CSV table of C-alpha atoms and ligand atoms in Angstrom, one decimal:
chain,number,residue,atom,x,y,z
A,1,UNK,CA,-51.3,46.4,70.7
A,2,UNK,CA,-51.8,44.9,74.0
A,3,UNK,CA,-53.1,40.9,73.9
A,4,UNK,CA,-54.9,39.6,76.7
A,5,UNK,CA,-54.1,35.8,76.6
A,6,UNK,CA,-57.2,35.0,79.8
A,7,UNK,CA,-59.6,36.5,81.4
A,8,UNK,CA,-60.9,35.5,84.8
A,9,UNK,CA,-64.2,36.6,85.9
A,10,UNK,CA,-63.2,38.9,89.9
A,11,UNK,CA,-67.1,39.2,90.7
A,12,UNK,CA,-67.3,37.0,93.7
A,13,UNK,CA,-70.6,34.2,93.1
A,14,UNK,CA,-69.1,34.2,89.0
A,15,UNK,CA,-65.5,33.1,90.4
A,16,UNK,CA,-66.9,30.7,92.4
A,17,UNK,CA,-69.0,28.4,90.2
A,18,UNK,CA,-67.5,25.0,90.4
A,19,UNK,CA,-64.9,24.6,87.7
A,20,UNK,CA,-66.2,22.8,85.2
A,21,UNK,CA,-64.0,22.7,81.9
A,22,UNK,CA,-64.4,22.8,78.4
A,23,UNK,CA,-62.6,19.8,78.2
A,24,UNK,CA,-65.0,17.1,77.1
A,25,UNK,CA,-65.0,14.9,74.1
A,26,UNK,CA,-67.5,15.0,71.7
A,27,UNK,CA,-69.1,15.6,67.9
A,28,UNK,CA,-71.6,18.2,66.0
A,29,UNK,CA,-72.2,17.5,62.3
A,30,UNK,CA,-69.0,15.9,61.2
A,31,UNK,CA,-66.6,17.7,63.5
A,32,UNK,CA,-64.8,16.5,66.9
A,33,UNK,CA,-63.3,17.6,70.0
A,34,UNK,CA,-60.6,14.9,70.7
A,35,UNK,CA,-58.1,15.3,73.3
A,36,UNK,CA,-54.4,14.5,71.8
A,37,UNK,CA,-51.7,13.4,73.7
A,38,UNK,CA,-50.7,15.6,75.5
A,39,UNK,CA,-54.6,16.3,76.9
A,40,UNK,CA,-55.5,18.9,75.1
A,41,UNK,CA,-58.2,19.3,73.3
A,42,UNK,CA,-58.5,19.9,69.7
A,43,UNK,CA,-60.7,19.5,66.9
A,44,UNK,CA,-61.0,17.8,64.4
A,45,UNK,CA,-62.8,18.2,61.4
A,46,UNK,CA,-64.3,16.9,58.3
A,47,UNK,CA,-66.7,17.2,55.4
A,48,UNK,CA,-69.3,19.4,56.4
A,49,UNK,CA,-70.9,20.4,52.8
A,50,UNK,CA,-70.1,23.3,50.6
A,51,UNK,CA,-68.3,26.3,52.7
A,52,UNK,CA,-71.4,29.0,53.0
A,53,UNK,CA,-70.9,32.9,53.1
A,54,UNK,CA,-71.1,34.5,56.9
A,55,UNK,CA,-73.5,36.9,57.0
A,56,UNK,CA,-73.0,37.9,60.8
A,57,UNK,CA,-70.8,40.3,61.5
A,58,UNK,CA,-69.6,39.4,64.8
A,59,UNK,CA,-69.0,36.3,63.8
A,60,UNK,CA,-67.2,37.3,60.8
A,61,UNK,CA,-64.7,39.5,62.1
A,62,UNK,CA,-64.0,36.9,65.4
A,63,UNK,CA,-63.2,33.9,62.7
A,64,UNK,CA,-60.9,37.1,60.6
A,65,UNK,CA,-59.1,37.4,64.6
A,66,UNK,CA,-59.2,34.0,64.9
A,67,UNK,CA,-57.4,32.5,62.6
A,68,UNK,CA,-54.6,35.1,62.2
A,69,UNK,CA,-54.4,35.1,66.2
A,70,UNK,CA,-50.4,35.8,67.3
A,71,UNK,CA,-51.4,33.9,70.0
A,72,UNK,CA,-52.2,31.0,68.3
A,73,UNK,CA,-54.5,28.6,70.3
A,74,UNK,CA,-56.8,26.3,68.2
A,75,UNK,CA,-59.5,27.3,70.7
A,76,UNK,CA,-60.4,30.1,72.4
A,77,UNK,CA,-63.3,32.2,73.9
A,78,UNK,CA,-63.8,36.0,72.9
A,79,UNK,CA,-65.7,39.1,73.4
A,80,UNK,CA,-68.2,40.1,70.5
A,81,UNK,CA,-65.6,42.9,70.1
A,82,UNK,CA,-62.8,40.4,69.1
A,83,UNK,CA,-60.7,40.6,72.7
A,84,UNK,CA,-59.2,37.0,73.2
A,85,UNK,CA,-60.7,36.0,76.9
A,86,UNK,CA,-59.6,32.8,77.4
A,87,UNK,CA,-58.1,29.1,76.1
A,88,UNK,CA,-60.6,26.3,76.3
A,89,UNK,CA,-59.7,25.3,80.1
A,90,UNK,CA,-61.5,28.3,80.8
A,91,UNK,CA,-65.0,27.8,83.2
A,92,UNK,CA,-67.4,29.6,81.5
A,93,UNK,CA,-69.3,32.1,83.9
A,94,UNK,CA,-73.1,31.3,84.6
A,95,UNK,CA,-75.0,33.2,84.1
A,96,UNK,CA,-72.8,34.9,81.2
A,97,UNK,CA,-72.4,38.4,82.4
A,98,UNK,CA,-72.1,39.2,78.6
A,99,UNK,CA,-72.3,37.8,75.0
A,100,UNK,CA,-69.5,35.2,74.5
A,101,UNK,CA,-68.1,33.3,71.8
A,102,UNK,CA,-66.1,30.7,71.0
A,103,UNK,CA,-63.2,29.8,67.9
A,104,UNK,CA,-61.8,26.7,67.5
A,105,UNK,CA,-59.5,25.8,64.3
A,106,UNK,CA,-58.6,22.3,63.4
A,107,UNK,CA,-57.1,19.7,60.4
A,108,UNK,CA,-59.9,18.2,58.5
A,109,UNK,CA,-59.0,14.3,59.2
A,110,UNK,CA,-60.9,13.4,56.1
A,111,UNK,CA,-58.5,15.6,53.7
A,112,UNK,CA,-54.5,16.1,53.6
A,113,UNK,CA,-54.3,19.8,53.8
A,114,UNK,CA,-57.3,20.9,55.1
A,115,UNK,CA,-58.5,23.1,58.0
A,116,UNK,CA,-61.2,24.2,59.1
A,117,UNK,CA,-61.7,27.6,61.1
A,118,UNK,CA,-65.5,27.8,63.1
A,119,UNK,CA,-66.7,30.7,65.7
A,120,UNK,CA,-70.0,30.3,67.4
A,121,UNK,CA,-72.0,31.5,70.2
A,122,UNK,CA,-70.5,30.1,73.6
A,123,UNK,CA,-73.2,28.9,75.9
A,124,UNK,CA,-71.9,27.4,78.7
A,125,UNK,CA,-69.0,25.0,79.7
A,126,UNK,CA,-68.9,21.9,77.3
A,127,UNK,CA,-71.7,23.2,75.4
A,128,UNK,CA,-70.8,20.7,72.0
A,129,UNK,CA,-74.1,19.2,72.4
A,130,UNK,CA,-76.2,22.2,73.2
A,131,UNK,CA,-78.2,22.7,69.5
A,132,UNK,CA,-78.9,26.4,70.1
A,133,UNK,CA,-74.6,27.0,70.3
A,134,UNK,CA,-75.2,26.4,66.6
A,135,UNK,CA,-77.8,29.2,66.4
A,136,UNK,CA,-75.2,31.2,65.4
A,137,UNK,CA,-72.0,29.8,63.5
A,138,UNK,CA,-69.7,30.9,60.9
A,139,UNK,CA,-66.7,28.6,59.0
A,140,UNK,CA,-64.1,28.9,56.9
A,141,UNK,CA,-62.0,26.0,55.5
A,142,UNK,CA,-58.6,27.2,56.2
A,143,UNK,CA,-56.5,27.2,59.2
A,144,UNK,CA,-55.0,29.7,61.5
A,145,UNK,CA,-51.8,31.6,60.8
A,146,UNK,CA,-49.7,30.6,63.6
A,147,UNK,CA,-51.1,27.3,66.1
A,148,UNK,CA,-49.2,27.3,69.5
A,149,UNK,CA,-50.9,24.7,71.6
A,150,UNK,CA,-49.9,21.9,69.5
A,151,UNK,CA,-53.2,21.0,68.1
A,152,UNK,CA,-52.2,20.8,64.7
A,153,UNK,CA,-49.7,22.5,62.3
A,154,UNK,CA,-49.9,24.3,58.8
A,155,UNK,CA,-48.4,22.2,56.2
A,156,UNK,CA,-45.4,24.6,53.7
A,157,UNK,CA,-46.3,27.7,56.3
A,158,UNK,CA,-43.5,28.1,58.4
A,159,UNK,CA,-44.3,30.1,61.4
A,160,UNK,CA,-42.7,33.5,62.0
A,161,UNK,CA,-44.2,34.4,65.0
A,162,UNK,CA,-41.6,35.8,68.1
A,163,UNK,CA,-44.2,34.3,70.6
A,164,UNK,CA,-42.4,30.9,72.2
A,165,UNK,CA,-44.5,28.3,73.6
A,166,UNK,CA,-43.2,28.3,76.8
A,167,UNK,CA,-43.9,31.8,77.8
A,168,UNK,CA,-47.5,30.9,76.8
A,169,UNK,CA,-47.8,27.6,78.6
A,170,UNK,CA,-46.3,29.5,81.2
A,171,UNK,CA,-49.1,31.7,81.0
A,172,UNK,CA,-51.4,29.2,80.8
A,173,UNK,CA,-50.0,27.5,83.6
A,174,UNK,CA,-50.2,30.5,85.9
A,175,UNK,CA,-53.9,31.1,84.4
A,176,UNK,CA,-54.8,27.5,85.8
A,177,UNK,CA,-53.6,28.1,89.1
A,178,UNK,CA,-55.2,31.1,89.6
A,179,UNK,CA,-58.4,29.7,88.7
A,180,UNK,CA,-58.0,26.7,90.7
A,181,UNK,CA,-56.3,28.3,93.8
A,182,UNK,CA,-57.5,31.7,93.8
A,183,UNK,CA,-55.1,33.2,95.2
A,184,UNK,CA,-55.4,36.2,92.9
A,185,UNK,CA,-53.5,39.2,95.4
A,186,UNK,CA,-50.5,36.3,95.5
A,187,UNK,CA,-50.3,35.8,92.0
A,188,UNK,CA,-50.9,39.2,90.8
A,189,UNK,CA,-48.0,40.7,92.6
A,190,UNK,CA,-45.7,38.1,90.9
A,191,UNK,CA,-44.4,39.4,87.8
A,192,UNK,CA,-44.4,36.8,84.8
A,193,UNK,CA,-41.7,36.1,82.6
A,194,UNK,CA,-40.7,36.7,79.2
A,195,UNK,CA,-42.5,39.8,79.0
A,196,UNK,CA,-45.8,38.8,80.3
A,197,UNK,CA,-47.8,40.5,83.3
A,198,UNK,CA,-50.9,40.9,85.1
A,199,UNK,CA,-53.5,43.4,84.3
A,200,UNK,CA,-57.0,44.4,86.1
A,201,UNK,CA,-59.8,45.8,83.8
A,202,UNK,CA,-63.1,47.2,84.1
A,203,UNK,CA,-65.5,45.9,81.3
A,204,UNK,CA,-69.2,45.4,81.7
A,205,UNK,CA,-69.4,46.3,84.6
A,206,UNK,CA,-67.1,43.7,85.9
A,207,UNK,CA,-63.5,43.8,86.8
A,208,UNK,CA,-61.6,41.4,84.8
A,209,UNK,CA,-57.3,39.8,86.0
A,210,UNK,CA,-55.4,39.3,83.1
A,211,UNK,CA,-52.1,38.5,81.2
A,212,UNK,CA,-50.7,40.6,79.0
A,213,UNK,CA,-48.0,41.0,76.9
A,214,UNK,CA,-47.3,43.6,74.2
A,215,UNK,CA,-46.6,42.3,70.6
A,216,UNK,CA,-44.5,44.7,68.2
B,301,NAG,C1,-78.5,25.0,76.2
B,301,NAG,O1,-78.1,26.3,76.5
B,301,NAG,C2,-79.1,27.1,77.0
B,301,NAG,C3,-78.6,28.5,77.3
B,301,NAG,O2,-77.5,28.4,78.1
B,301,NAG,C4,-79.7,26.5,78.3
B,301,NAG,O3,-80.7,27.3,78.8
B,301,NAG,C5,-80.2,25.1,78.0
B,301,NAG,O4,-80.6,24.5,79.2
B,301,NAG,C6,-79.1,24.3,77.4
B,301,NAG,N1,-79.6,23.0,77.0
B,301,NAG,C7,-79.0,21.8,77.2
B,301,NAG,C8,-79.7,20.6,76.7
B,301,NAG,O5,-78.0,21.8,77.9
């Protein structure tokens, strides 16, 4: 099946909100966004009280994508449908054009060998300390499958995924420029490496660029 990796919102007035990123430091309950070394942010969790049982079924079946994603960032935003649409650099849209959520997956930092795995209504660019973005969340302690941005890896579970982090920084990369340049005719002529390329997409009403690359 075909993975989009990032989404940017075409409709002119969406693509030109100012970029704001989801990039910002910060706590709910006992878990962090904390930017590691390399800038990136990741969470970081801890205790939160006994796991509970999801009873939404979006949410449920994004955290079941989420953490066994082959393309393996800690945090990313999706479609209530489970369609990856972007990583966390992405600006979300204002107004949102349509219901949008948002996975992250970290190491507990109060436990050796524990993760936790969270999906939640996404509001609107660094949202952490919006209450009503908790409205709606769903958790499981465990991690995801396969973690390619570096914010954490899986104790004992060696990955076998074929996808190599530099096609997807690469991808990532090109997705930044794109947002901040917007030269979208330049970049969407330019085919990517390693098997990745450019798609346009019609969803709700609204025309969607991509990367894509098919996974076996
Ligand atoms: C929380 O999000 C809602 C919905 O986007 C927004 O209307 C409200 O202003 C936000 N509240 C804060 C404190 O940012």
């Amino acid at each position: 099946m075909p993975t989009s990796l990032a989404a940017v919102l075409l409709t002119p007035g969406i693509a030109s909100i100012a970029l704001a990123r989801f990039t910002t430091p910060g706590c709910w309950q006992r878990n962090c966004l904390v930017q590691n070394d390399a800038g990136a942010l990741c969470v970081q969790a801890a205790y939160n009280g006994a796991p509970t049982t999801c009873n939404d079924k979006v949410l449920s079946r994004l955290l079941d994508v989420h953490v066994h994603s082959k393309i393996g960032l800690s945090i990313a935003y999706y479609d209530e449908r489970g369609h990856i649409l972007a990583p966390a650099i992405w600006p979300v849209p204002a107004p949102l054009p349509f219901p949008v959520y948002v996975c992250m997956s970290g190491r507990r930092s109060d436990a050796n060998d524990h993760y936790r795995t969270l999906c939640r209504t996404a509001l609107h660019d660094d949202d952490v300390y919006n209450a009503s973005a908790y409205d709606r969340v769903c958790a499981v302690e465990r991690p995801q499958g396969f973690v390619s941005d570096g914010c954490y890896s899986v104790n004992a579970v060696p990955s076998t995924n074929p996808l190599d982090n530099p096609a997807l920084v690469h991808a990532v990369f090109v997705l930044g420029a794109i947002v901040t340049i917007g030269t979208l005719a330049t970049y969407f002529r330019k085919s990517l490496k390693h098997g990745w390329r450019f798609f346009v997409t019609s969803r709700y009403g609204r025309r969607f660029l991509g990367v894509t690359r098919r996974e076996d």
